[in-house]
Amino acid sequence: MVLRSLVSVVDDDESVRESLPDLIREFGFTAQSFSSAEEFLDSDYVGVTRCLILDVAMPGMSGPDLQRELTRRRHAIPIIFITAHRDDRVRSRVLDEGAVNFLFKPFSDSALLDALKTAFAEVEP
Amino acid sequence: MMTQLGLQGITAATDLIDVLETVEMPIVVVRRDFTIGGFNSAAACALNLLPSHMGRTCRDIPMLAGVPRLEQECNEVMAGGMESRVDLRDGARWFVIRISPHRKGNRQVAGTVLTFTNITAFRASTDQAIYEREFTKAILNTVADPLVVLSADQRIQSGNRAFYTMFALTRDQTQGLPLYEMGNGAFGPLRAQLDEMLAGNHAFQLVEVDHVFAGDQERTLIVNAHPLSLPGHSERRILVTFQDITARKQAEAAKDLRSEEELRRSEAFLAKVQQLSSTGGFYWWPAAGKTIWTEQVYRVFDLDPAAPLTTELRQSRIHPDDLPAHREAIQRAIGEARDFEYEVRLLMPDKSVKYIHSLAQPTRDAEGNLLYVGAVQDVTQHRRTEEALGKLRSELAHVARFSTLGTLTASIAHEVNQPLSGILTNASTCLRMLDADPPNVEGARETARRTIRDAHRASEVITRLRALFMKKSDAVESFDLNEATREVIALSRSELQRNRVLLRLELADDLPPVTGDRVQLQQVILNLLLNASDAMRSVDDRPRQAVITTARDEGDGVRLTVQDTGQGLGRQPIEKIFEPFFTTKDDGMGIGLAVSRSIIESHRGRIWAKPNDGPGATFSFSIPRSANGAHLKGP
């Protein structure tokens, strides 16, 4: 159950990595944070992550790049994109490619919770 | 002597013989058979006859043998009884030989008597006269100018061909006509003068006569006259010459007209130039206090050219604030004859202000008085343009800043949203921790602390933004260029990230503080950094890397360099990229680098670009640590 409810957060912003896992834990999930897409891919958590909260713009591999890489590796992890950039083109593209939701920072805790519920509904029908 | 002659039938008449001997005219008696019957002394002398020639035929006398037809003529005279003449030429001598029948008492013709008349002298003078006459006639008829000879009562005697041609009259039509009656009295005025001339009172003065000839041709003639005295004649005549100057007059008139026209045109041209250039000219005699203005100066001063130009009138237009300086300039110009140049404002009756630029050079007039020749130019438009240009320049700098702001909107939004997001997340977590049972107070405290930290972060971003975009920049301060650079990077970090630009900083540790307009210099750094980022947007085959370096520069300066691995400077001349509105970007205005250069130059620094050895370009600026004397009133 613990492993099945693991939410991984990938964001280069430290304050996000600090604050978001705490909130996610308050929702009752397990949380793990990574500072880059590469770090996440290199970790042991790729296979056990049940939901990915992913920043769009990061140095090196971007959020959408990681989405494509996971698809290529056939890891069907539900992804909730978060970004501080209001870029609707990126939003519609990643949603087309299967992302669960696309949240613009700053977002409310209820918006995040709704997105998480949707994500888990997808993997736990 | 008479016996020698042996004149038959005359011997008895001694008196007659004497007479014949005294006659200087050579006489030869020729018999019917053409033999010499007798001759007198004059004949012996003239024809070289000797007594032995008596009875000899004339054919043996050399002088007579050379006379053509002499024998025939003698025979004809004897046959017909009529006198005849033949000419005899002997060298330079000419004789006319009269051949008369020699009748005896019975009226029988016994022979002929030849009398010789020496016509040498006569012949010569006649020849000369004919020659002279013909020669003169030829000259007169060859002369293009008409000539006419008048009698003393001014009647026409004869003219040359040109004379008759000109008047379209024949010799017969003009013969005896008084000249002063010709040409409808056009020559009337000549009459008195010709009389005076003939009377010897004075020489003839040239007279210009306009005369209408046949065919309505008006011609202008210059008439001249000379008295002619004929030696041996008491009668005097007058030679009158006519010179047709119509063509010359017309050419002169045309030339006058042309030069007048040219003058008018050049005057009009100058007036137009004065008007176009808003420049008028003046003469000023300081000693006499006299001034002459061109129309344009009156126009500039808006004064009536008809009104007397007094000092009071002139100074009534000078702006009261400028009047003392104006008077001083005038006094200086009077005191020392030197070039002067000054600007003065005019206050017009409608309260508008004109800027006048005046310059003058001293010179001397014909009397040696000091005279200034000068120009007055209305530079109001120029001044206004300058002012407007300055305003425009600073507005352009603002536009440049705000266009940078536009480029940075996303980045700024990111920079603000990021801490806001943290605040919201932390605050939500905090509430949830406090709502838990039991409340997680320790966790709540931690999240509240993070909330405060993020709020500070957001506030800092706003402060930086305000500094860079809202603050009026004219503050000169001493600051750390490295710190200013880091602030710029903080604002543009997200923009660089979005363009996948790796930024490396190589900031010198020992950089001395610089004095200048911090915000303006940050604007330059930001501009160079965003340009570097843009230049690498299309690069996919190599790292998009930007390196910002700061260093001490030679002398007392500091240098900042931004190096990229972008598309480079292209083929355009490098200087061109700092010109306004030069851009290689589709969405660029081309004012960023121009404004940057303007800012750096106002700090007495310089900005330049050069291509890298590898891909990309390097932009640098260098400024002295202290911008003393720099024009930091704005770019």
CSV table of C-alpha atoms in Angstrom, one decimal, chain B residues 147-313:
chain,number,residue,atom,x,y,z
B,147,LEU,CA,30.5,106.0,-98.0
B,148,VAL,CA,29.3,109.0,-99.7
B,149,VAL,CA,30.9,112.2,-101.0
B,150,LEU,CA,29.0,115.4,-100.5
B,151,SER,CA,29.5,118.7,-102.0
B,152,ALA,CA,30.0,121.6,-99.7
B,153,ASP,CA,26.3,122.3,-99.7
B,154,GLN,CA,25.9,118.7,-98.5
B,155,ARG,CA,24.4,117.3,-101.7
B,156,ILE,CA,25.2,113.8,-102.6
B,157,GLN,CA,27.8,113.6,-105.4
B,158,SER,CA,28.7,109.9,-105.4
B,159,GLY,CA,28.6,107.0,-103.0
B,160,ASN,CA,30.1,103.5,-103.0
B,161,ARG,CA,28.2,100.4,-103.8
B,162,ALA,CA,27.5,99.7,-100.1
B,163,PHE,CA,25.9,103.2,-99.8
B,164,TYR,CA,23.5,102.6,-102.7
B,165,THR,CA,22.8,99.1,-101.5
B,166,MET,CA,22.0,100.3,-98.0
B,167,PHE,CA,19.6,103.0,-99.1
B,168,ALA,CA,18.2,100.8,-101.9
B,169,LEU,CA,18.7,103.7,-104.3
B,170,THR,CA,20.6,104.2,-107.5
B,171,ARG,CA,23.3,106.7,-108.2
B,172,ASP,CA,20.9,108.7,-110.4
B,173,GLN,CA,18.2,108.7,-107.7
B,174,THR,CA,20.5,110.3,-105.1
B,175,GLN,CA,22.6,112.5,-107.3
B,176,GLY,CA,22.4,116.1,-106.0
B,177,LEU,CA,20.1,115.2,-103.1
B,178,PRO,CA,20.9,116.9,-99.8
B,179,LEU,CA,21.9,114.2,-97.3
B,180,TYR,CA,19.9,115.9,-94.5
B,181,GLU,CA,16.7,115.4,-96.5
B,182,MET,CA,17.2,111.7,-96.8
B,183,GLY,CA,15.6,109.0,-94.6
B,184,ASN,CA,12.6,111.2,-93.5
B,185,GLY,CA,14.9,113.6,-91.9
B,186,ALA,CA,16.8,111.0,-89.8
B,187,PHE,CA,20.0,112.6,-91.0
B,188,GLY,CA,18.7,116.1,-90.4
B,189,PRO,CA,20.7,116.6,-87.2
B,190,LEU,CA,23.9,116.1,-89.2
B,191,ARG,CA,23.4,119.3,-91.1
B,192,ALA,CA,24.5,121.8,-88.6
B,193,GLN,CA,27.5,119.8,-87.5
B,194,LEU,CA,28.7,119.2,-91.0
B,195,ASP,CA,28.5,123.0,-91.6
B,196,GLU,CA,30.5,123.6,-88.5
B,197,MET,CA,33.1,121.1,-89.5
B,198,LEU,CA,33.4,122.6,-93.0
B,199,ALA,CA,33.8,126.0,-91.4
B,200,GLY,CA,36.7,124.5,-89.6
B,201,ASN,CA,35.2,125.2,-86.1
B,202,HIS,CA,35.7,121.7,-84.9
B,203,ALA,CA,36.1,118.1,-85.9
B,204,PHE,CA,33.1,116.0,-86.6
B,205,GLN,CA,31.7,114.1,-83.6
B,206,LEU,CA,30.4,110.7,-84.2
B,207,VAL,CA,26.6,110.7,-84.5
B,208,GLU,CA,24.4,107.7,-83.8
B,209,VAL,CA,21.4,107.6,-86.1
B,210,ASP,CA,18.4,105.2,-86.0
B,211,HIS,CA,17.0,104.8,-89.4
B,212,VAL,CA,14.2,102.7,-90.8
B,213,PHE,CA,15.1,101.4,-94.1
B,214,ALA,CA,13.0,99.7,-96.8
B,215,GLY,CA,11.4,96.6,-95.4
B,216,ASP,CA,10.8,98.2,-92.0
B,217,GLN,CA,14.3,97.3,-91.0
B,218,GLU,CA,15.4,99.6,-88.3
B,219,ARG,CA,19.1,100.0,-88.3
B,220,THR,CA,21.5,101.9,-86.1
B,221,LEU,CA,24.3,103.7,-87.9
B,222,ILE,CA,27.3,105.6,-86.6
B,223,VAL,CA,27.9,108.5,-89.0
B,224,ASN,CA,31.4,110.0,-89.3
B,225,ALA,CA,32.5,112.8,-91.6
B,226,HIS,CA,35.8,114.2,-92.9
B,227,PRO,CA,36.3,117.3,-95.0
B,228,LEU,CA,38.0,116.7,-98.3
B,229,SER,CA,40.2,119.3,-99.8
B,230,LEU,CA,41.2,119.0,-103.4
B,231,PRO,CA,44.6,120.5,-104.1
B,232,GLY,CA,44.2,123.4,-106.5
B,233,HIS,CA,40.5,123.5,-105.9
B,234,SER,CA,38.9,126.0,-103.6
B,235,GLU,CA,35.8,123.9,-103.4
B,236,ARG,CA,35.6,121.6,-100.5
B,237,ARG,CA,33.8,118.3,-100.2
B,238,ILE,CA,32.7,116.0,-97.4
B,239,LEU,CA,33.3,112.3,-97.1
B,240,VAL,CA,30.6,110.8,-95.0
B,241,THR,CA,30.9,107.2,-93.7
B,242,PHE,CA,28.2,105.1,-92.2
B,243,GLN,CA,28.9,102.2,-89.8
B,244,ASP,CA,26.0,99.8,-89.3
B,245,ILE,CA,26.1,98.8,-85.7
B,246,THR,CA,22.6,97.2,-85.6
B,247,ALA,CA,23.9,93.7,-85.0
B,248,ARG,CA,26.4,94.8,-82.4
B,249,LYS,CA,23.6,96.8,-80.6
B,250,GLN,CA,21.3,93.9,-80.7
B,251,ALA,CA,24.0,91.6,-79.3
B,252,GLU,CA,24.8,94.1,-76.6
B,253,ALA,CA,21.1,94.5,-75.8
B,254,ALA,CA,20.7,90.7,-75.7
B,255,LYS,CA,23.8,90.5,-73.5
B,256,ASP,CA,22.5,93.3,-71.2
B,257,LEU,CA,19.2,91.5,-71.1
B,258,ARG,CA,20.9,88.2,-70.4
B,259,SER,CA,23.1,89.5,-67.7
B,260,GLU,CA,20.2,91.4,-66.2
B,261,GLU,CA,18.2,88.3,-66.3
B,262,GLU,CA,21.1,86.4,-64.8
B,263,LEU,CA,21.5,88.9,-62.1
B,264,ARG,CA,17.8,88.8,-61.4
B,265,ARG,CA,17.9,85.1,-61.3
B,266,SER,CA,20.9,84.9,-59.0
B,267,GLU,CA,19.3,87.5,-56.8
B,268,ALA,CA,16.1,85.5,-56.7
B,269,PHE,CA,18.3,82.4,-56.2
B,270,LEU,CA,20.1,84.0,-53.2
B,271,ALA,CA,16.8,85.2,-51.8
B,272,LYS,CA,15.4,81.7,-52.1
B,273,VAL,CA,18.4,80.2,-50.5
B,274,GLN,CA,18.3,82.7,-47.7
B,275,GLN,CA,14.6,81.8,-47.2
B,276,LEU,CA,15.2,78.1,-47.4
B,277,SER,CA,18.1,78.1,-45.0
B,278,SER,CA,16.4,80.6,-42.8
B,279,THR,CA,19.7,82.6,-43.1
B,280,GLY,CA,19.8,86.3,-43.7
B,281,GLY,CA,22.8,88.5,-44.3
B,282,PHE,CA,23.7,91.9,-42.9
B,283,TYR,CA,26.3,94.7,-43.2
B,284,TRP,CA,27.1,96.6,-40.0
B,285,TRP,CA,29.2,99.7,-39.7
B,286,PRO,CA,29.8,99.9,-35.9
B,287,ALA,CA,31.2,103.4,-36.0
B,288,ALA,CA,28.3,104.9,-37.9
B,289,GLY,CA,25.8,102.6,-36.2
B,290,LYS,CA,24.5,101.8,-39.6
B,291,THR,CA,23.1,98.4,-40.5
B,292,ILE,CA,21.8,96.9,-43.7
B,293,TRP,CA,19.7,93.8,-43.5
B,294,THR,CA,18.5,91.4,-46.2
B,295,GLU,CA,14.9,90.7,-46.6
B,296,GLN,CA,15.3,87.4,-44.7
B,297,VAL,CA,16.6,89.1,-41.6
B,298,TYR,CA,13.6,91.3,-41.5
B,299,ARG,CA,11.5,88.2,-41.9
B,300,VAL,CA,13.3,86.4,-39.1
B,301,PHE,CA,12.9,89.5,-36.8
B,302,ASP,CA,9.4,90.0,-38.2
B,303,LEU,CA,10.0,93.7,-38.8
B,304,ASP,CA,8.9,95.9,-41.6
B,305,PRO,CA,11.7,96.5,-44.1
B,306,ALA,CA,10.3,99.9,-44.8
B,307,ALA,CA,10.8,101.1,-41.2
B,308,PRO,CA,14.1,102.8,-40.3
B,309,LEU,CA,16.4,100.2,-38.7
B,310,THR,CA,17.2,101.7,-35.4
B,311,THR,CA,19.1,100.1,-32.5
B,312,GLU,CA,16.0,100.4,-30.4
B,313,LEU,CA,13.9,98.7,-33.0
